[in-house]
PDB file of C-alpha atoms in Angstrom:
ATOM      1  CA  MET N 292     -50.163  73.086  12.761  1.00  0.00           C
ATOM      2  CA  ARG N 293     -46.914  75.527  13.684  1.00  0.00           C
ATOM      3  CA  ILE N 294     -45.291  75.134  17.516  1.00  0.00           C
ATOM      4  CA  ALA N 295     -44.254  78.135  18.564  1.00  0.00           C
ATOM      5  CA  PRO N 296     -40.582  77.352  20.201  1.00  0.00           C
ATOM      6  CA  ARG N 297     -41.042  78.539  23.920  1.00  0.00           C
ATOM      7  CA  PRO N 298     -37.210  79.570  25.556  1.00  0.00           C
ATOM      8  CA  ASP N 299     -38.934  77.880  29.138  1.00  0.00           C
ATOM      9  CA  PHE N 300     -40.043  74.138  27.102  1.00  0.00           C
ATOM     10  CA  ALA N 301     -35.761  72.728  27.045  1.00  0.00           C
ATOM     11  CA  SER N 302     -34.677  74.576  30.648  1.00  0.00           C
ATOM     12  CA  ARG N 303     -38.086  72.484  32.052  1.00  0.00           C
ATOM     13  CA  LEU N 304     -37.006  69.694  30.257  1.00  0.00           C
ATOM     14  CA  VAL N 305     -33.807  70.257  31.506  1.00  0.00           C
ATOM     15  CA  SER N 306     -34.862  70.487  35.299  1.00  0.00           C
ATOM     16  CA  ARG N 307     -37.356  67.477  34.667  1.00  0.00           C
ATOM     17  CA  PHE N 308     -34.764  64.601  33.181  1.00  0.00           C
ATOM     18  CA  ALA N 309     -31.197  66.030  34.026  1.00  0.00           C
ATOM     19  CA  SER N 310     -30.995  65.068  37.676  1.00  0.00           C
ATOM     20  CA  PRO N 311     -31.634  61.858  37.105  1.00  0.00           C
ATOM     21  CA  LEU N 312     -29.211  61.379  33.911  1.00  0.00           C
ATOM     22  CA  ALA N 313     -26.606  62.816  36.641  1.00  0.00           C
ATOM     23  CA  PHE N 314     -26.219  59.407  37.716  1.00  0.00           C
ATOM     24  CA  LYS N 315     -24.910  57.956  34.234  1.00  0.00           C
ATOM     25  CA  VAL N 316     -23.892  61.160  32.187  1.00  0.00           C
ATOM     26  CA  PRO N 317     -22.222  64.802  32.888  1.00  0.00           C
ATOM     27  CA  THR N 318     -25.018  67.303  33.336  1.00  0.00           C
ATOM     28  CA  PRO N 319     -23.667  69.062  30.144  1.00  0.00           C
ATOM     29  CA  PHE N 320     -23.864  66.211  28.142  1.00  0.00           C
ATOM     30  CA  ALA N 321     -27.650  65.945  29.213  1.00  0.00           C
ATOM     31  CA  THR N 322     -28.900  68.980  28.980  1.00  0.00           C
ATOM     32  CA  ALA N 323     -27.210  69.597  25.447  1.00  0.00           C
ATOM     33  CA  LEU N 324     -29.156  66.455  24.480  1.00  0.00           C
ATOM     34  CA  VAL N 325     -32.915  67.468  25.859  1.00  0.00           C
ATOM     35  CA  ALA N 326     -32.419  71.037  24.411  1.00  0.00           C
ATOM     36  CA  THR N 327     -31.342  69.647  21.289  1.00  0.00           C
ATOM     37  CA  PHE N 328     -33.772  66.645  21.529  1.00  0.00           C
ATOM     38  CA  ALA N 329     -36.518  70.623  22.119  1.00  0.00           C
ATOM     39  CA  ALA N 330     -35.427  72.294  19.191  1.00  0.00           C
ATOM     40  CA  THR N 331     -35.312  69.275  16.818  1.00  0.00           C
ATOM     41  CA  LEU N 332     -39.630  69.302  18.131  1.00  0.00           C
ATOM     42  CA  ALA N 333     -39.523  73.135  17.183  1.00  0.00           C
ATOM     43  CA  ALA N 334     -38.422  72.377  13.601  1.00  0.00           C
ATOM     44  CA  CYS N 335     -40.275  69.461  12.862  1.00  0.00           C
ATOM     45  CA  GLY N 336     -43.352  71.997  13.107  1.00  0.00           C
ATOM     46  CA  ALA N 337     -41.945  74.387  11.245  1.00  0.00           C
ATOM     47  CA  ALA N 338     -41.326  71.966   8.443  1.00  0.00           C
ATOM     48  CA  SER N 339     -45.289  71.448   8.246  1.00  0.00           C
ATOM     49  CA  PRO N 340     -46.847  72.152   4.906  1.00  0.00           C
ATOM     50  CA  PRO N 341     -49.041  74.942   4.725  1.00  0.00           C
ATOM     51  CA  ALA N 342     -52.253  73.714   4.000  1.00  0.00           C
ATOM     52  CA  ALA N 343     -53.306  74.861   0.522  1.00  0.00           C
ATOM     53  CA  ALA N 344     -50.238  73.292  -0.482  1.00  0.00           C
ATOM     54  CA  ALA N 345     -52.334  69.916   0.026  1.00  0.00           C
ATOM     55  CA  LYS N 346     -54.377  70.464  -3.070  1.00  0.00           C
ATOM     56  CA  GLN N 347     -51.695  69.325  -5.991  1.00  0.00           C
ATOM     57  CA  ALA N 348     -51.910  66.705  -8.706  1.00  0.00           C
ATOM     58  CA  PRO N 349     -52.397  63.408  -7.098  1.00  0.00           C
ATOM     59  CA  PRO N 350     -49.478  61.131  -7.138  1.00  0.00           C
ATOM     60  CA  PRO N 351     -48.807  58.571 -10.565  1.00  0.00           C
ATOM     61  CA  ALA N 352     -51.015  55.075  -9.751  1.00  0.00           C
ATOM     62  CA  THR N 353     -49.186  52.742  -8.533  1.00  0.00           C
ATOM     63  CA  GLU N 354     -49.102  49.132  -9.674  1.00  0.00           C
ATOM     64  CA  ALA N 355     -49.391  46.239  -7.207  1.00  0.00           C
ATOM     65  CA  PRO N 356     -46.657  43.646  -7.612  1.00  0.00           C
ATOM     66  CA  SER N 357     -48.481  41.712 -10.365  1.00  0.00           C
ATOM     67  CA  GLY N 358     -48.613  44.788 -12.368  1.00  0.00           C
ATOM     68  CA  LYS N 359     -51.907  46.267 -12.382  1.00  0.00           C
ATOM     69  CA  PRO N 360     -53.416  49.151 -10.281  1.00  0.00           C
ATOM     70  CA  ALA N 361     -54.754  47.991  -7.102  1.00  0.00           C
ATOM     71  CA  GLY N 362     -58.153  49.033  -4.873  1.00  0.00           C
ATOM     72  CA  LYS N 363     -60.145  48.363  -2.274  1.00  0.00           C
ATOM     73  CA  ILE N 364     -62.318  50.327  -0.102  1.00  0.00           C
ATOM     74  CA  SER N 365     -65.319  49.234   2.133  1.00  0.00           C
ATOM     75  CA  PRO N 366     -68.460  47.802   0.867  1.00  0.00           C
ATOM     76  CA  ASP N 367     -71.128  50.876   2.511  1.00  0.00           C
ATOM     77  CA  MET N 368     -68.895  52.897   0.007  1.00  0.00           C
ATOM     78  CA  VAL N 369     -70.155  51.262  -3.459  1.00  0.00           C
ATOM     79  CA  GLY N 370     -71.886  53.890  -5.385  1.00  0.00           C
ATOM     80  CA  LYS N 371     -70.734  56.972  -3.412  1.00  0.00           C
ATOM     81  CA  LEU N 372     -67.150  56.638  -5.049  1.00  0.00           C
ATOM     82  CA  SER N 373     -66.506  56.400  -8.961  1.00  0.00           C
ATOM     83  CA  PRO N 374     -66.347  53.150 -10.442  1.00  0.00           C
ATOM     84  CA  ILE N 375     -63.078  54.258 -12.278  1.00  0.00           C
ATOM     85  CA  ALA N 376     -60.273  53.853  -9.331  1.00  0.00           C
ATOM     86  CA  THR N 377     -57.230  53.512 -11.003  1.00  0.00           C
ATOM     87  CA  PHE N 378     -56.427  52.611 -14.382  1.00  0.00           C
ATOM     88  CA  ILE N 379     -53.029  51.705 -16.328  1.00  0.00           C
ATOM     89  CA  GLY N 380     -53.376  51.208 -19.889  1.00  0.00           C
ATOM     90  CA  ARG N 381     -50.956  50.762 -23.317  1.00  0.00           C
ATOM     91  CA  GLY N 382     -50.958  51.092 -26.629  1.00  0.00           C
ATOM     92  CA  ASP N 383     -48.763  51.320 -29.247  1.00  0.00           C
ATOM     93  CA  GLY N 384     -46.369  54.478 -28.426  1.00  0.00           C
ATOM     94  CA  TRP N 385     -48.535  55.615 -25.340  1.00  0.00           C
ATOM     95  CA  ARG N 386     -49.101  54.659 -21.992  1.00  0.00           C
ATOM     96  CA  ILE N 387     -52.074  56.366 -19.961  1.00  0.00           C
ATOM     97  CA  GLU N 388     -52.561  56.525 -15.566  1.00  0.00           C
ATOM     98  CA  ILE N 389     -56.460  57.819 -14.515  1.00  0.00           C
ATOM     99  CA  ARG N 390     -56.969  57.908 -10.823  1.00  0.00           C
ATOM    100  CA  ALA N 391     -59.683  59.149  -9.533  1.00  0.00           C
ATOM    101  CA  LEU N 392     -59.949  62.661  -7.520  1.00  0.00           C
ATOM    102  CA  ASP N 393     -63.205  62.091  -5.694  1.00  0.00           C
ATOM    103  CA  THR N 394     -67.012  60.882  -7.575  1.00  0.00           C
ATOM    104  CA  ARG N 395     -67.173  62.148 -10.629  1.00  0.00           C
ATOM    105  CA  GLN N 396     -63.539  63.925 -11.496  1.00  0.00           C
ATOM    106  CA  HIS N 397     -60.059  62.202 -12.573  1.00  0.00           C
ATOM    107  CA  HIS N 398     -56.632  62.434 -13.391  1.00  0.00           C
ATOM    108  CA  VAL N 399     -55.092  61.326 -16.693  1.00  0.00           C
ATOM    109  CA  ALA N 400     -51.490  61.032 -18.125  1.00  0.00           C
ATOM    110  CA  LEU N 401     -51.286  60.154 -21.421  1.00  0.00           C
ATOM    111  CA  HIS N 402     -47.342  59.555 -21.627  1.00  0.00           C
ATOM    112  CA  TRP N 403     -45.968  59.216 -25.016  1.00  0.00           C
ATOM    113  CA  THR N 404     -42.861  57.369 -25.885  1.00  0.00           C
ATOM    114  CA  LYS N 405     -41.645  59.641 -29.206  1.00  0.00           C
ATOM    115  CA  PRO N 406     -40.790  62.278 -28.584  1.00  0.00           C
ATOM    116  CA  ALA N 407     -40.886  61.655 -24.609  1.00  0.00           C
ATOM    117  CA  ARG N 408     -43.529  64.011 -23.228  1.00  0.00           C
ATOM    118  CA  THR N 409     -46.353  63.686 -20.617  1.00  0.00           C
ATOM    119  CA  ASP N 410     -49.609  65.564 -21.516  1.00  0.00           C
ATOM    120  CA  SER N 411     -52.070  65.787 -18.170  1.00  0.00           C
ATOM    121  CA  GLY N 412     -55.398  67.187 -17.886  1.00  0.00           C
ATOM    122  CA  THR N 413     -58.857  66.026 -15.761  1.00  0.00           C
ATOM    123  CA  ALA N 414     -60.955  64.341 -17.380  1.00  0.00           C
ATOM    124  CA  ARG N 415     -65.143  63.601 -16.235  1.00  0.00           C
ATOM    125  CA  TYR N 416     -67.223  60.745 -15.541  1.00  0.00           C
ATOM    126  CA  SER N 417     -70.758  61.236 -15.964  1.00  0.00           C
ATOM    127  CA  GLY N 418     -72.793  57.925 -16.089  1.00  0.00           C
ATOM    128  CA  ALA N 419     -74.113  55.636 -12.788  1.00  0.00           C
ATOM    129  CA  LEU N 420     -71.723  55.445 -10.163  1.00  0.00           C
ATOM    130  CA  ASP N 421     -72.795  51.307  -8.913  1.00  0.00           C
ATOM    131  CA  ILE N 422     -72.387  50.698 -12.767  1.00  0.00           C
ATOM    132  CA  PRO N 423     -71.781  46.545 -12.816  1.00  0.00           C
ATOM    133  CA  PRO N 424     -68.737  45.664 -13.701  1.00  0.00           C
ATOM    134  CA  SER N 425     -69.451  44.615 -16.990  1.00  0.00           C
ATOM    135  CA  SER N 426     -70.553  48.068 -18.621  1.00  0.00           C
ATOM    136  CA  THR N 427     -68.467  50.053 -20.880  1.00  0.00           C
ATOM    137  CA  LEU N 428     -67.003  53.278 -18.719  1.00  0.00           C
ATOM    138  CA  ALA N 429     -67.162  56.676 -20.954  1.00  0.00           C
ATOM    139  CA  LEU N 430     -65.097  59.821 -19.677  1.00  0.00           C
ATOM    140  CA  ASN N 431     -64.405  63.275 -21.124  1.00  0.00           C
ATOM    141  CA  GLY N 432     -62.175  66.075 -20.238  1.00  0.00           C
ATOM    142  CA  HIS N 433     -59.090  67.816 -21.250  1.00  0.00           C
ATOM    143  CA  LEU N 434     -55.807  67.848 -21.134  1.00  0.00           C
ATOM    144  CA  ARG N 435     -52.533  70.509 -21.923  1.00  0.00           C
ATOM    145  CA  THR N 436     -49.487  69.487 -23.465  1.00  0.00           C
ATOM    146  CA  PRO N 437     -46.404  70.744 -22.634  1.00  0.00           C
ATOM    147  CA  THR N 438     -46.100  73.312 -25.111  1.00  0.00           C
ATOM    148  CA  ASP N 439     -49.844  74.809 -23.142  1.00  0.00           C
ATOM    149  CA  THR N 440     -52.937  73.920 -25.852  1.00  0.00           C
ATOM    150  CA  THR N 441     -55.591  72.128 -24.108  1.00  0.00           C
ATOM    151  CA  GLN N 442     -56.964  69.634 -26.680  1.00  0.00           C
ATOM    152  CA  THR N 443     -60.403  67.451 -25.409  1.00  0.00           C
ATOM    153  CA  LEU N 444     -60.252  63.629 -25.180  1.00  0.00           C
ATOM    154  CA  ASP N 445     -62.875  61.229 -24.755  1.00  0.00           C
ATOM    155  CA  ILE N 446     -62.154  58.293 -22.816  1.00  0.00           C
ATOM    156  CA  GLU N 447     -64.250  54.586 -22.844  1.00  0.00           C
ATOM    157  CA  ILE N 448     -62.621  51.333 -20.996  1.00  0.00           C
ATOM    158  CA  ARG N 449     -64.657  48.296 -22.094  1.00  0.00           C
ATOM    159  CA  PRO N 450     -64.876  45.450 -20.310  1.00  0.00           C
ATOM    160  CA  GLN N 451     -62.683  43.138 -23.363  1.00  0.00           C
ATOM    161  CA  ASP N 452     -59.927  40.608 -23.342  1.00  0.00           C
ATOM    162  CA  CYS N 453     -57.050  41.691 -25.295  1.00  0.00           C
ATOM    163  CA  ILE N 454     -53.609  41.665 -25.842  1.00  0.00           C
ATOM    164  CA  ASP N 455     -51.092  44.852 -24.652  1.00  0.00           C
ATOM    165  CA  ASP N 456     -48.470  45.749 -26.861  1.00  0.00           C
ATOM    166  CA  GLN N 457     -45.684  43.532 -24.618  1.00  0.00           C
ATOM    167  CA  GLY N 458     -47.769  40.842 -25.074  1.00  0.00           C
ATOM    168  CA  THR N 459     -49.499  40.641 -22.096  1.00  0.00           C
ATOM    169  CA  PRO N 460     -53.238  39.758 -21.095  1.00  0.00           C
ATOM    170  CA  ARG N 461     -55.171  42.051 -19.587  1.00  0.00           C
ATOM    171  CA  PRO N 462     -59.047  42.323 -18.982  1.00  0.00           C
ATOM    172  CA  GLN N 463     -59.935  46.188 -20.469  1.00  0.00           C
ATOM    173  CA  THR N 464     -59.950  47.786 -23.557  1.00  0.00           C
ATOM    174  CA  ILE N 465     -59.078  51.183 -23.938  1.00  0.00           C
ATOM    175  CA  VAL N 466     -59.862  53.613 -26.415  1.00  0.00           C
ATOM    176  CA  LEU N 467     -58.870  57.437 -26.593  1.00  0.00           C
ATOM    177  CA  THR N 468     -60.260  59.842 -28.753  1.00  0.00           C
ATOM    178  CA  LEU N 469     -58.558  63.180 -29.362  1.00  0.00           C
ATOM    179  CA  ALA N 470     -59.614  66.599 -30.658  1.00  0.00           C
ATOM    180  CA  ASP N 471     -58.256  66.032 -33.588  1.00  0.00           C
ATOM    181  CA  GLY N 472     -59.906  62.854 -34.099  1.00  0.00           C
ATOM    182  CA  ARG N 473     -57.308  60.623 -33.784  1.00  0.00           C
ATOM    183  CA  ARG N 474     -57.792  57.219 -32.138  1.00  0.00           C
ATOM    184  CA  LEU N 475     -55.524  55.888 -30.180  1.00  0.00           C
ATOM    185  CA  GLU N 476     -56.741  51.382 -29.170  1.00  0.00           C
ATOM    186  CA  GLY N 477     -54.999  49.718 -26.403  1.00  0.00           C
ATOM    187  CA  CYS N 478     -55.573  47.715 -23.166  1.00  0.00           C
ATOM    188  CA  GLY N 479     -55.021  48.363 -19.432  1.00  0.00           C
ATOM    189  CA  ASP N 480     -56.402  47.263 -16.366  1.00  0.00           C
ATOM    190  CA  LEU N 481     -58.938  48.632 -14.053  1.00  0.00           C
ATOM    191  CA  ALA N 482     -58.700  49.122 -10.379  1.00  0.00           C
ATOM    192  CA  ARG N 483     -62.663  49.214  -9.146  1.00  0.00           C
ATOM    193  CA  TYR N 484     -63.420  50.451  -5.654  1.00  0.00           C
TER     194      TYR N 484
END
């Protein structure tokens, strides 16, 4: 929402507040103070982003102090949202972040350590929304590389304990299969809604 500055706004504020301030503050100072406040309000309205800019890539998944992603919703939303709220995992030379955009679509960022780069894209979950926690979750999607090529990606998140490449026990195993047939295995943490 944009607030259009009105020339009479500052003068009405000054007349309303300047006379009580005259006891303690000189009127020119009170006038300047109120005018500055009115200009600040108008600038705040002008600085708000347009509605079209709201559709951007989601921010990176955040981790709780324990190093695990966190996500909670009310019980009445179970079965209405993706069972993969956030997933953070890693393997030898790579790290992945998956974040739900809606009930089916997910943003995926695959970070490589050597060479340092990030491939990002989307993956679709097509399973049941009220799947039990002991089930394997599968996503299929595409990643765009920094060289603007696209490759397919299959993801499986299994409820299987494993130790990640830093020696930390994790409750899920992740298997990524890339378009060239490369298979990456690692461990991670799933935040389910």
